[in-house]
Coordinates of C-alpha atoms in Angstrom, one line a residue:
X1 CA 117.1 86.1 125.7
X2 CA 117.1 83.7 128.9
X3 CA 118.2 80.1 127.5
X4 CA 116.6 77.1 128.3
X5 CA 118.6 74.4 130.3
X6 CA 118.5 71.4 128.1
X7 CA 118.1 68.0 129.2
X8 CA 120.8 66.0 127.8
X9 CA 122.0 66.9 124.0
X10 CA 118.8 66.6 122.1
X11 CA 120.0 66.1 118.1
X12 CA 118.1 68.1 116.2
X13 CA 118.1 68.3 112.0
X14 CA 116.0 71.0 110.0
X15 CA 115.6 70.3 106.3
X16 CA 116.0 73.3 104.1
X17 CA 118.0 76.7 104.3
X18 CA 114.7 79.3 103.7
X19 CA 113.8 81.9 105.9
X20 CA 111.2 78.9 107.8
X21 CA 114.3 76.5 108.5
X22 CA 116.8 79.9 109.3
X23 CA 114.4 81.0 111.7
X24 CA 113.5 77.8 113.3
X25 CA 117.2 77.1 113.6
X26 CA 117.9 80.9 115.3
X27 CA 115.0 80.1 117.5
X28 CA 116.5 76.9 119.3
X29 CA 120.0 78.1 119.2
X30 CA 119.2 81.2 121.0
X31 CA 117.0 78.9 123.7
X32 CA 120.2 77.0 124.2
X33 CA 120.0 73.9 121.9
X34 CA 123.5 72.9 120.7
X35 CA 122.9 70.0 118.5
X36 CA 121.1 71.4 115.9
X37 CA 122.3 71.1 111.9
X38 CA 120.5 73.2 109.0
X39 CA 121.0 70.6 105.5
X40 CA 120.2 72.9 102.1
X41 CA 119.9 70.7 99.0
X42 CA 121.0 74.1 97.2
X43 CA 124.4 75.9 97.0
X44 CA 122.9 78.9 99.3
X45 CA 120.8 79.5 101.8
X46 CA 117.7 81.4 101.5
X47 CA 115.4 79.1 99.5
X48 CA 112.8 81.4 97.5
X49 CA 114.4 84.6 99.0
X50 CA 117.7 84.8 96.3
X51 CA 119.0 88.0 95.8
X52 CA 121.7 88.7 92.9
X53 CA 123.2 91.9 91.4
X54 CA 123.4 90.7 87.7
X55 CA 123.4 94.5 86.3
X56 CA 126.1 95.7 88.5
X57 CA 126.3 97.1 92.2
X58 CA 122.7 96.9 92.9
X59 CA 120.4 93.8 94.1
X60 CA 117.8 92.1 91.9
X61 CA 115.4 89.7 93.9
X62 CA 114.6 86.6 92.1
X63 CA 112.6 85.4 94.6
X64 CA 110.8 87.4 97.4
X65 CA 110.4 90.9 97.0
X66 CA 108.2 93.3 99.6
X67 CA 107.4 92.4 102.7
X68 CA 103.3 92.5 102.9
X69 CA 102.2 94.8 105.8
X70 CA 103.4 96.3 108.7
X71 CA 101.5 96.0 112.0
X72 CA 102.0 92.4 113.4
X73 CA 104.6 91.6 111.0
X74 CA 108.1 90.2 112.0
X75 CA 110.0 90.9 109.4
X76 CA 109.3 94.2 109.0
X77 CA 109.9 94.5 112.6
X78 CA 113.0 92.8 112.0
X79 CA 113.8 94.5 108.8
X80 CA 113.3 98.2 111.0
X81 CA 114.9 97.0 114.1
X82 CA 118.4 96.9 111.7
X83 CA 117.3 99.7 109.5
X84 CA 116.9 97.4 106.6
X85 CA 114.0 98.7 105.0
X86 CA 114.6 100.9 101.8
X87 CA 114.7 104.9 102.3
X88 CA 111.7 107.1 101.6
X89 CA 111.4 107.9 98.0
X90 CA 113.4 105.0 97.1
X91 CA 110.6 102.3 96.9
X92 CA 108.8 100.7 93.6
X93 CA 105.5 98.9 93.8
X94 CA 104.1 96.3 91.0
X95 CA 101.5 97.7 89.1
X96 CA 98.5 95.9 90.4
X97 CA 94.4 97.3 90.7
X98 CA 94.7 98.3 94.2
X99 CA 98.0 100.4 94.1
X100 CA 97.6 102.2 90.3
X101 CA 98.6 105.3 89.7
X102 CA 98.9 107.7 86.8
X103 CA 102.7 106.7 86.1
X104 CA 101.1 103.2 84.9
X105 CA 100.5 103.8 81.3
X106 CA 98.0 101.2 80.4
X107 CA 97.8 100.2 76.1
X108 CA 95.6 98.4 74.0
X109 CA 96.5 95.9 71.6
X110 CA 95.8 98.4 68.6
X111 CA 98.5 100.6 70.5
X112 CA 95.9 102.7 72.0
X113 CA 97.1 104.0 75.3
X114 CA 93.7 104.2 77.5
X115 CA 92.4 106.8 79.7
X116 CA 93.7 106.6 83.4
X117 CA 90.5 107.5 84.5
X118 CA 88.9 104.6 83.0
X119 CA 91.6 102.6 84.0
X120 CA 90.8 104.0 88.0
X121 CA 87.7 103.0 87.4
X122 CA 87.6 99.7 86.7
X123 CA 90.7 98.9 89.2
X124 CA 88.7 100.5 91.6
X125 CA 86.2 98.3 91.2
X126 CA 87.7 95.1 91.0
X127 CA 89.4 96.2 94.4
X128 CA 85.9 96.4 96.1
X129 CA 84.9 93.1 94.8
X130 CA 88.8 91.6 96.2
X131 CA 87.7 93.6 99.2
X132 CA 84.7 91.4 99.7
X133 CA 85.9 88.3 99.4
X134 CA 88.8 88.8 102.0
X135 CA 86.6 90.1 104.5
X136 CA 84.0 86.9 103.7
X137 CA 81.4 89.1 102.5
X138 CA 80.0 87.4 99.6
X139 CA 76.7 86.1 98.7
X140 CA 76.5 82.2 100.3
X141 CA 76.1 81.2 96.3
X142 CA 79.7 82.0 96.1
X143 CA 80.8 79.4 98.6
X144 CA 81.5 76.5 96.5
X145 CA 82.5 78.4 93.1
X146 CA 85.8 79.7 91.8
X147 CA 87.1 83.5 92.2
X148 CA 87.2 83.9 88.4
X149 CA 83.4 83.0 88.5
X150 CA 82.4 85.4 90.9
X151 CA 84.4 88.3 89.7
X152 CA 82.7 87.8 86.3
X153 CA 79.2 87.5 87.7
X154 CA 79.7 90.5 89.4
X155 CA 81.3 92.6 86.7
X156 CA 78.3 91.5 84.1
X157 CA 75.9 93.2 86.8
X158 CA 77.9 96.7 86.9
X159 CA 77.9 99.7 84.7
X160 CA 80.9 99.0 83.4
X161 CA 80.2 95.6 81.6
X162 CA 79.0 97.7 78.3
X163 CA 82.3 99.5 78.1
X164 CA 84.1 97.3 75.7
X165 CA 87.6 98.3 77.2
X166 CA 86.5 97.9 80.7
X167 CA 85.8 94.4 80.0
X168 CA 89.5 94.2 78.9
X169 CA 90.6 96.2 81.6
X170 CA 89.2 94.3 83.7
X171 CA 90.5 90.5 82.1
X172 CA 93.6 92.8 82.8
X173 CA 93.2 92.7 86.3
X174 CA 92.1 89.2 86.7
X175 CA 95.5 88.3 85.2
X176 CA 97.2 90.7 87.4
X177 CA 95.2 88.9 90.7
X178 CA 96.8 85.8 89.6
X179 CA 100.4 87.0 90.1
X180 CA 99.3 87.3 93.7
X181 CA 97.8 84.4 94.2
X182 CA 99.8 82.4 92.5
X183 CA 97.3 80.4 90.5
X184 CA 97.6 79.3 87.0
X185 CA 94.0 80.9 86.4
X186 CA 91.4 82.4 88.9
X187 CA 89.0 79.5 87.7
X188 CA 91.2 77.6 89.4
X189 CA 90.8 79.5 92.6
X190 CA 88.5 79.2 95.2
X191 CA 87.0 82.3 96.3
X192 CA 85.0 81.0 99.2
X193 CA 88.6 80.4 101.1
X194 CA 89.9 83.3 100.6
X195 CA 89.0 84.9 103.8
X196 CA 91.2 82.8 105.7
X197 CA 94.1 85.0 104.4
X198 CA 95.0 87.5 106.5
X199 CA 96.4 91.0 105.0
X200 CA 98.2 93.0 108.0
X201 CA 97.8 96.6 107.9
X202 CA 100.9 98.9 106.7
X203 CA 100.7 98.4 103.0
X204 CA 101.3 95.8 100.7
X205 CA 104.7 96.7 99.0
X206 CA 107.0 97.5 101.8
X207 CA 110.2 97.3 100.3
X208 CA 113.7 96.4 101.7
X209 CA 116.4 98.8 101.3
X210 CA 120.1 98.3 99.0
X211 CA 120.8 94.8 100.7
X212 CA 117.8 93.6 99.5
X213 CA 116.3 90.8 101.2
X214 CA 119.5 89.0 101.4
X215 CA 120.5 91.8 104.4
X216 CA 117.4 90.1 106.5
X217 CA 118.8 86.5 106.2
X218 CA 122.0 87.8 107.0
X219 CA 120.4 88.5 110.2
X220 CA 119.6 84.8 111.0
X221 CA 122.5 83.4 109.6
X222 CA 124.9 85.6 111.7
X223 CA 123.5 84.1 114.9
X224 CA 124.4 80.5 113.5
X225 CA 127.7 79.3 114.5
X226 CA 130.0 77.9 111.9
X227 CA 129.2 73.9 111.1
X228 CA 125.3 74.4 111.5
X229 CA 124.4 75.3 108.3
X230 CA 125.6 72.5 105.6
X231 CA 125.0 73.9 102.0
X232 CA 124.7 71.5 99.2
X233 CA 123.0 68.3 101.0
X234 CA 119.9 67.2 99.7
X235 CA 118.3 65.0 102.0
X236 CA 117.3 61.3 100.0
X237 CA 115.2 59.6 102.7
X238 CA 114.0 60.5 106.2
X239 CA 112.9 57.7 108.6
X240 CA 111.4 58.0 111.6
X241 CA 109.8 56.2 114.0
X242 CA 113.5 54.2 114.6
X243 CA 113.8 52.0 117.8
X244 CA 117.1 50.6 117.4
X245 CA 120.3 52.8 116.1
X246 CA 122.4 55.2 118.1
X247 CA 122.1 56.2 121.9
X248 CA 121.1 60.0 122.3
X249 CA 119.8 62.1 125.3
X250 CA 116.8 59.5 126.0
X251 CA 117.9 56.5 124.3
X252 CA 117.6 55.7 121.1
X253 CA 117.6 58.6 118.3
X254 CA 113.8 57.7 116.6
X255 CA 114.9 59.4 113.2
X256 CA 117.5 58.4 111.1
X257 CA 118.2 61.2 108.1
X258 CA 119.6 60.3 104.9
X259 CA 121.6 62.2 102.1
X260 CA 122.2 61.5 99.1
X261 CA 125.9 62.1 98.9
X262 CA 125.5 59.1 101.7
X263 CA 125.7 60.9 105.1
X264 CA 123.3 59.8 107.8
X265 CA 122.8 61.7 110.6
X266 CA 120.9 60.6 114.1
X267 CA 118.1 62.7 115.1
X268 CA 115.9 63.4 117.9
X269 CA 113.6 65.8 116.4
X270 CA 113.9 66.9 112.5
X271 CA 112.0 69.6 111.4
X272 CA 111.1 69.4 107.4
X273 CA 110.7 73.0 105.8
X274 CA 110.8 72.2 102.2
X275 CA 108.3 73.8 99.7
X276 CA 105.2 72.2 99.0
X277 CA 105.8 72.0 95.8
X278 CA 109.1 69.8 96.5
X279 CA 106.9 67.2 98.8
X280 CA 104.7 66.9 96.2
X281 CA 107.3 65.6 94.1
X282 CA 108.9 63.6 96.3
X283 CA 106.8 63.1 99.7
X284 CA 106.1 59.7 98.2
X285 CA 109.6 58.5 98.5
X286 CA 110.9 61.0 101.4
X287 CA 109.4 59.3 104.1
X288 CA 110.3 56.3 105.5
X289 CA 107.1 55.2 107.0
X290 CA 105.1 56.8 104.6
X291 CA 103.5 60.0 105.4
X292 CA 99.7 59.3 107.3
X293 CA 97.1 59.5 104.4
X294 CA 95.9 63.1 105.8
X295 CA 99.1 64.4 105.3
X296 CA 99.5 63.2 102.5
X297 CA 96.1 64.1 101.1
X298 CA 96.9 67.7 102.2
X299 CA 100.2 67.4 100.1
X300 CA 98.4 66.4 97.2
X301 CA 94.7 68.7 97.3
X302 CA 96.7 72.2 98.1
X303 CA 97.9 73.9 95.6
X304 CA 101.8 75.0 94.7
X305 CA 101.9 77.8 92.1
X306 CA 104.5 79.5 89.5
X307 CA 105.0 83.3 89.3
X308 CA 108.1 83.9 87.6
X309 CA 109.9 87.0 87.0
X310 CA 111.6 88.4 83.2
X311 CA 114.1 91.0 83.8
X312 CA 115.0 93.6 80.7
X313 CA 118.2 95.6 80.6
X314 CA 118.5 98.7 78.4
X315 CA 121.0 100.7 77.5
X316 CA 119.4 103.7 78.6
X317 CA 115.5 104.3 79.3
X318 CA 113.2 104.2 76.5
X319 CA 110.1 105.0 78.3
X320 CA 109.0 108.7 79.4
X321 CA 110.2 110.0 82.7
X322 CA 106.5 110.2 84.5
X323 CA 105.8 106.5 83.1
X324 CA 106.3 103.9 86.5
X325 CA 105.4 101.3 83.9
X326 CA 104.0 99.7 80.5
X327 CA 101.0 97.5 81.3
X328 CA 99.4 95.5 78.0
X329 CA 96.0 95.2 77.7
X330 CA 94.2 92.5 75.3
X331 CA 91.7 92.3 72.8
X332 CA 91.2 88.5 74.3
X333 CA 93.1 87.9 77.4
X334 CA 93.8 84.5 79.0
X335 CA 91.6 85.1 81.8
X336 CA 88.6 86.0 79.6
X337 CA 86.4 83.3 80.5
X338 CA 85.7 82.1 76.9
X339 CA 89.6 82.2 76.4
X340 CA 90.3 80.2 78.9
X341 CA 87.5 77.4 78.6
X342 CA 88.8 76.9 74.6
X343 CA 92.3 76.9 76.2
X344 CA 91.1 73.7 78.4
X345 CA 91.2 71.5 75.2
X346 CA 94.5 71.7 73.9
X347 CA 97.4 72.9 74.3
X348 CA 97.2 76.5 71.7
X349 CA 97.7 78.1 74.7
X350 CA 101.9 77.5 74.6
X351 CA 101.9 79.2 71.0
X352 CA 100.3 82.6 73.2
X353 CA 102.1 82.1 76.9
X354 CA 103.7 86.1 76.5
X355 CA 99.8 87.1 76.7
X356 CA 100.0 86.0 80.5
X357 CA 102.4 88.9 81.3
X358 CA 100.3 92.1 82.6
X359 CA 102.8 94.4 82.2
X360 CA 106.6 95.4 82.3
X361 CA 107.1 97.7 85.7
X362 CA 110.5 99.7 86.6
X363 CA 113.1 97.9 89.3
X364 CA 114.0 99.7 92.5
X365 CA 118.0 101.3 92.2
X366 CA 117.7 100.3 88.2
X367 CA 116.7 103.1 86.5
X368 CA 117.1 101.1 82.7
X369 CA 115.6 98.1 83.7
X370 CA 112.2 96.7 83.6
X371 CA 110.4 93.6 85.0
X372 CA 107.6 91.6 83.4
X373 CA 105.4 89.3 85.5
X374 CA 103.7 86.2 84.5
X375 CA 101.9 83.1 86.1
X376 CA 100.1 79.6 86.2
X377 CA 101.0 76.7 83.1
X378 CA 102.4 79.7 80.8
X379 CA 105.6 80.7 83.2
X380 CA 106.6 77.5 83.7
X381 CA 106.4 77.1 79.7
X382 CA 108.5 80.5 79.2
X383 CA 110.8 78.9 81.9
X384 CA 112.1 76.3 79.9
X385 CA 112.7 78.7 76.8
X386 CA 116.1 80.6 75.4
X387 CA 116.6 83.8 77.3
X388 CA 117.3 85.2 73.8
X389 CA 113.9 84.1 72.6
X390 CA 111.6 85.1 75.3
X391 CA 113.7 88.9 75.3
X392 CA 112.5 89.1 71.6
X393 CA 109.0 88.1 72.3
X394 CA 108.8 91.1 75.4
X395 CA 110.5 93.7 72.9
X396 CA 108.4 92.6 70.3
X397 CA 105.1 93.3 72.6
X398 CA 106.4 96.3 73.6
X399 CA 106.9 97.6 70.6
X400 CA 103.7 96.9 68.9
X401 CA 101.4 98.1 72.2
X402 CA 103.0 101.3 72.3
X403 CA 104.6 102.2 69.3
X404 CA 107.4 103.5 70.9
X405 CA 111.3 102.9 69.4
X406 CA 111.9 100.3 71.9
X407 CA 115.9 99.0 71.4
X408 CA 116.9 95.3 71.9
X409 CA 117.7 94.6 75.6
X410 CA 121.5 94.0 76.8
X411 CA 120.4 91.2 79.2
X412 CA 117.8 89.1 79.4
X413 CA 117.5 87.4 82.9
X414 CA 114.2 85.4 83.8
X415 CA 113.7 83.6 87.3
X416 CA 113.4 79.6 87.1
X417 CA 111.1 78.6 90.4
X418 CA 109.3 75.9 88.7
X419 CA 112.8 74.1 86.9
X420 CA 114.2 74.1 90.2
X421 CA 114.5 70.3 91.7
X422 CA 114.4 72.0 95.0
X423 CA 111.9 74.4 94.9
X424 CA 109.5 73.8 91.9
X425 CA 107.3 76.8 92.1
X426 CA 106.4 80.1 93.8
X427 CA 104.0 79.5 96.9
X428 CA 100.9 77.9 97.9
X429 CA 97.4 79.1 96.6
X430 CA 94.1 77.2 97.7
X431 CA 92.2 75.4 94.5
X432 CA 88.9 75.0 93.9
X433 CA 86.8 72.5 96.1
X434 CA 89.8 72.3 99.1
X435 CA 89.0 72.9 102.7
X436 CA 92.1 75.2 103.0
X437 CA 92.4 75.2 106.6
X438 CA 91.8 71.4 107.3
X439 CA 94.9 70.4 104.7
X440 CA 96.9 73.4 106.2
X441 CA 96.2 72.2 109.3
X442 CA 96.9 68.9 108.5
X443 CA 100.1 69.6 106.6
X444 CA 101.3 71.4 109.8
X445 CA 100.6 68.4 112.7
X446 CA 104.5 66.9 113.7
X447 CA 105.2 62.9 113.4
X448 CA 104.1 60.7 115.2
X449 CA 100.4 62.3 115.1
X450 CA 98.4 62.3 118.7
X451 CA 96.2 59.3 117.7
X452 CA 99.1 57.2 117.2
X453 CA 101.1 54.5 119.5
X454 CA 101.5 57.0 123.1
X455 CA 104.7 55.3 123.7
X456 CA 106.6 56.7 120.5
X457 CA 108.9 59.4 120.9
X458 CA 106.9 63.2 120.2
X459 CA 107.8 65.8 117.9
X460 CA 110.0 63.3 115.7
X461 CA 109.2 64.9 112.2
X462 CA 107.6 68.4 112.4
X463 CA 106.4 70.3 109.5
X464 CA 106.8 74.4 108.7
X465 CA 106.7 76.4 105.7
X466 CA 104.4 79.2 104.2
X467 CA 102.1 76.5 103.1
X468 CA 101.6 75.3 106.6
X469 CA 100.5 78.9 107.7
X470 CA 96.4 79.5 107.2
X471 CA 96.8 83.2 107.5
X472 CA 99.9 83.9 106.0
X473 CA 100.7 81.4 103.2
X474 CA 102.3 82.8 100.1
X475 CA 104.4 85.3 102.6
X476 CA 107.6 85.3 104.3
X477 CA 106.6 86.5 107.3
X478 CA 103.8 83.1 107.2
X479 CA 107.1 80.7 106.5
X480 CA 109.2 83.1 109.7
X481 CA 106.1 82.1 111.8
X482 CA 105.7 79.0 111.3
X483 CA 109.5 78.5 111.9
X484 CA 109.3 79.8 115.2
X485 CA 106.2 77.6 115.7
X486 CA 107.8 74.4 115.4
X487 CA 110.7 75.1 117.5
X488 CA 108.7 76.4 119.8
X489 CA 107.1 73.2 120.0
X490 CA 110.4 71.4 120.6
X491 CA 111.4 74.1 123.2
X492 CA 108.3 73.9 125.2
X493 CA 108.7 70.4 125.3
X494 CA 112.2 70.4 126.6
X495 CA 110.2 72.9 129.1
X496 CA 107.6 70.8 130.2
X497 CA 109.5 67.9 131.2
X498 CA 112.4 70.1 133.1
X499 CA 109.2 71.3 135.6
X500 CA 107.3 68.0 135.5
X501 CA 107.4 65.9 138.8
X502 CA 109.3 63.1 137.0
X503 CA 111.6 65.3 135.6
X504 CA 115.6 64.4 135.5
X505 CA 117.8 67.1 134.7
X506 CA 120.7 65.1 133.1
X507 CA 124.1 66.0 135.0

C-alpha cells in the first residue's frame, strides 16, 4: 500500500486494544504515520475477542465467536485471505430459530422431548416475523412499540397460538432472539429500529478455523512494530482542547492523555475505542472538557447489553451421537409476557436467572464439552456466582429436562463481560423509544464538533467502536469498520492539506 508523506510527526494515541483500536492503528501505520501508540487498560489485546484453551490444545472463545456473513465483510475477507477460516465439516452453529436442525433435541419441562416438526414450525415462523422487521416491513402501528410486543401480537393471530407448546416454543425463541440482540428482554427492544441493521449475505455462523479468533488479531498486531501497543494502561483522564503544553508538528499538542499509573502522553489526534458500556461508566469523568450534551445523551439513551457464555466439561459425552444440542423449553419462560411484567416488581426473578439459558449447544474441536447461553439482568446475576454453583444448577436442569444420566462436569468455566471494569458487557442493542441512528451518529462525530470554535485544532478526539456503526453494531466487522473510519479521517486530513494551495510539506 502507497504511504502517505506526512507532514511533520503528527502524535497520535488510540485508546483500547480491540479489533476497532488494532485496525485503526494498522490502518495509519501502513499510510505511513510513525507516532502512533495503542494503550489497553487490560493485560491483552483483543478486547471482547479473548480466545483461551482452558480444556487442552484447542481454543474456547470467550468473547467473539462467528463472523456474521460473507459478501462485504472484511474479516471474512481477511480471515480467507490467510486461510483462517475453519475447514469444511469442522464448523458448529448456536442453536437459534433460523438455523435448527433435527440434531437440536428440544425438551419440555416435564422431560418431554417435542416433535422436531413442531419445533420447525414454530422457528419457522418466528423467522418470517424476524424477517419482517429487518427488511422494515411491519405494520406503521409497530413503529413506536417494542419487538417483544409485536412478536406477540403477531403470534396470537396465527394458527399456532392454540398449540399450548407452540406458545412455549415460541417464548423459547423470544429468549433465544435475545442472545442476539443482546437485550435483557425483547420488551426492552425496539422493533421499529431494527431495520437499520444490516445482515450481509454468506450465513450467519461463519466460523474461524483452530486459531480461533485470536489467529485474526494476530494479523493486525504483526504489522505493529514493537513499543506501539502498551498493555496494561488504563487511561484516567483525557483532555483535549489544550492550547498550552508541548510543541508538536503544528504547535502545540491540543490533547493531553492521562494514565492512571501517572504517564501523560502529548497528542495530536486520539482516537477513543472503548466499549460503550465502559463510557457509560465513566464518560462523566474521562473527559476533560466534558463530553457535548449530544454525545453524551447518546452515551446514556443507547443501550450496552450482557450475553455471557457457561462452558461444561465432561468426562466423556453423555448425550446421543446425532444430538448437536439440548435446548430447555418452559412451562413459563422469562420472555412470556406475563412472566416478565410480574418480574418488573421485584426482584424473584434472581431466585429463577438459570431459566434465561435456551439451551446447552456442543463446542467446535470439543467433542465433551457443551455451552449454555444466557442474557439481559440474569447473566450478569449468574456472573457474580461460584463456578461450582452455577455448574450444579446446569447439571441439575439437564438432568431433570431430559432424564438422561448426566455426570457432574470436570470444569466449570463461565465468561465475565459485565464484571469486567474495562468492558462491562457484550455489545450495543437499540432500547425502546431511541432514535438509533441519531445517537449512533452522534456517538461517532470526532472532538471538537463542526459547530464549534473554527480555529481549534480538528480531529482531536475521535470516536469508533461497534456501537458507533448503524449497520453493523453488535459485530466485529462493524467495530473493524469503524476503525478504519476514523483513521481514515486523520489520513485524509493529513491528505488534504499536503495538496491544498497553502500547504507546507515540513522538511
Amino acid at each position: 500500500m502507497a504511504t502517505l508523506p506526512v507532514l511533520g510527526e503528527p502524535r497520535i494515541v488510540i485508546v483500547g486494544a480491540g479489533i476497532s483500536g488494532l485496525a485503526a492503528a494498522a490502518s495509519l501505520v501502513s499510510n505511513g504515520f510513525r507516532n502512533v501508540t495503542v494503550l489497553e487498560a487490560m493485560d491483552r489485546p483483543g478486547g471482547r475477542i479473548h480466545t483461551i484453551k482452558p480444556f487442552g490444545t484447542n481454543v474456547i472463545e470467550l468473547g467473539a465467536n462467528w463472523i456474521h456473513g460473507q459478501e462485504g465483510n472484511p474479516i471474512y475477507q481477511l480471515a480467507m485471505e490467510h486461510g483462517l477460516l475453519a475447514e469444511e465439516g469442522t464448523s458448529i452453529t448456536m442453536c437459534v430459530p433460523s438455523s435448527i436442525t433435527r440434531q437440536d433435541y428440544f425438551f419440555s419441562q416435564s422431560g418431554k422431548q417435542l416433535p422436531p416438526e413442531q419445533v420447525e414450525q414454530v422457528c419457522c415462523y418466528f423467522s418470517k416475523l424476524m424477517s419482517k422487521a429487518f427488511d422494515q416491513e411491519l405494520d406503521v402501528k409497530y413503529n413506536l412499540r417494542s419487538l417483544g410486543s409485536y412478536l406477540d401480537e403477531e403470534f396470537k393471530a396465527s394458527d399456532l397460538a392454540s398449540s399450548e407448546d407452540a406458545r412455549k416454543v415460541f417464548e423459547w425463541c423470544k429468549r433465544s432472539e435475545c442472545t442476539d440482540e443482546a437485550c435483557s428482554s425483547l420488551y426492552e427492544f425496539s422493533v421499529g429500529q431494527l431495520w437499520l441493521y444490516t445482515a450481509l449475505e454468506g450465513g450467519f455462523f461463519n466460523s474461524v478455523g483452530s486459531g480461533g479468533y485470536q489467529a485474526l488479531l494476530d494479523v493486525f498486531l504483526k504489522s505493529l512494530s514493537p513499543g506501539v501497543l502498551l498493555c496494561n494502561k488504563p487511561v484516567k483522564c483525557i483532555q483535549w482542547g489544550l492550547s498550552e503544553t508541548s510543541i508538536s508538528f503544528q504547535g502545540a499538542c491540543p490533547v493531553r492523555v492521562l494514565c492512571e499509573d501517572g504517564q501523560q502522553l502529548e497528542a495530536d489526534h486520539v482516537i477513543v475505542t472503548a466499549s460503550l458500556g465502559y463510557l457509560q461508566d465513566n464518560s462523566s469523568t474521562m473527559f476533560k472538557p466534558v463530553l457535548p450534551e449530544e454525545k453524551m445523551r447518546a452515551i446514556e439513551r443507547l443501550g450496552f447489553g450482557v450475553v455471557s457464555k457457561i462452558f461444561l466439561e465432561f468426562e466423556k459425552r453423555f448425550w446421543p451421537q446425532d444430538c448437536a444440542g439440548i435446548q430447555l423449553v418452559w412451562e413459563e419462560g422469562p420472555e412470556d409476557r406475563k412472566v416478565y411484567k410480574s418480574s418488573l416488581g421485584d426482584e424473584g426473578w434472581k431466585d429463577k436467572w438459570y431459566k434465561k439459558i435456551c439451551g446447552f449447544d456442543m463446542v467446535a474441536r470439543h467433542p465433551n464439552v457443551l455451552c449454555g447461553w444466557i442474557t439481559g439482568r440474569e447473566a450478569e446475576h449468574m456472573e457474580g456466582l461460584e463456578e461450582k454453583t452455577v455448574g450444579e444448577v446446569c447439571v441439575r436442569l439437564l438432568r431433570s429436562f431430559t432424564g438422561w444420566e448426566v455426570p457432574d462436569p470436570l470444569r466449570v468455566l463461565m465468561s465475565q463481560w459485565r464484571q469486567n471494569p474495562y468492558v462491562r458487557g457484550a455489545y450495543t442493542y437499540i432500547p425502546l423509544g431511541v432514535d438509533a441512528m441519531r445517537e449512533q451518529e452522534a456517538l461517532a462525530e470526532p472532538l471538537p464538533l463542526e459547530s464549534c470554535d473554527s480555529i481549534s485544532k480538528p480531529l482531536q478526539v475521535l470516536f469508533a467502536g461497534e456501537a458507533t456503526h448503524v449497520q453493523f453494531y453488535t459485530t466485529t466487522h462493524g467495530a473493524y469498520l469503524t476503525g478504519v473510519r476514523e483513521a481514515q479521517r486523520i489520513i485524509q486530513h493529513y491528505s488534504d492539506r499536503l495538496h491544498s494551495p497553502n500547504g507546507e510539506r515540513a522538511s
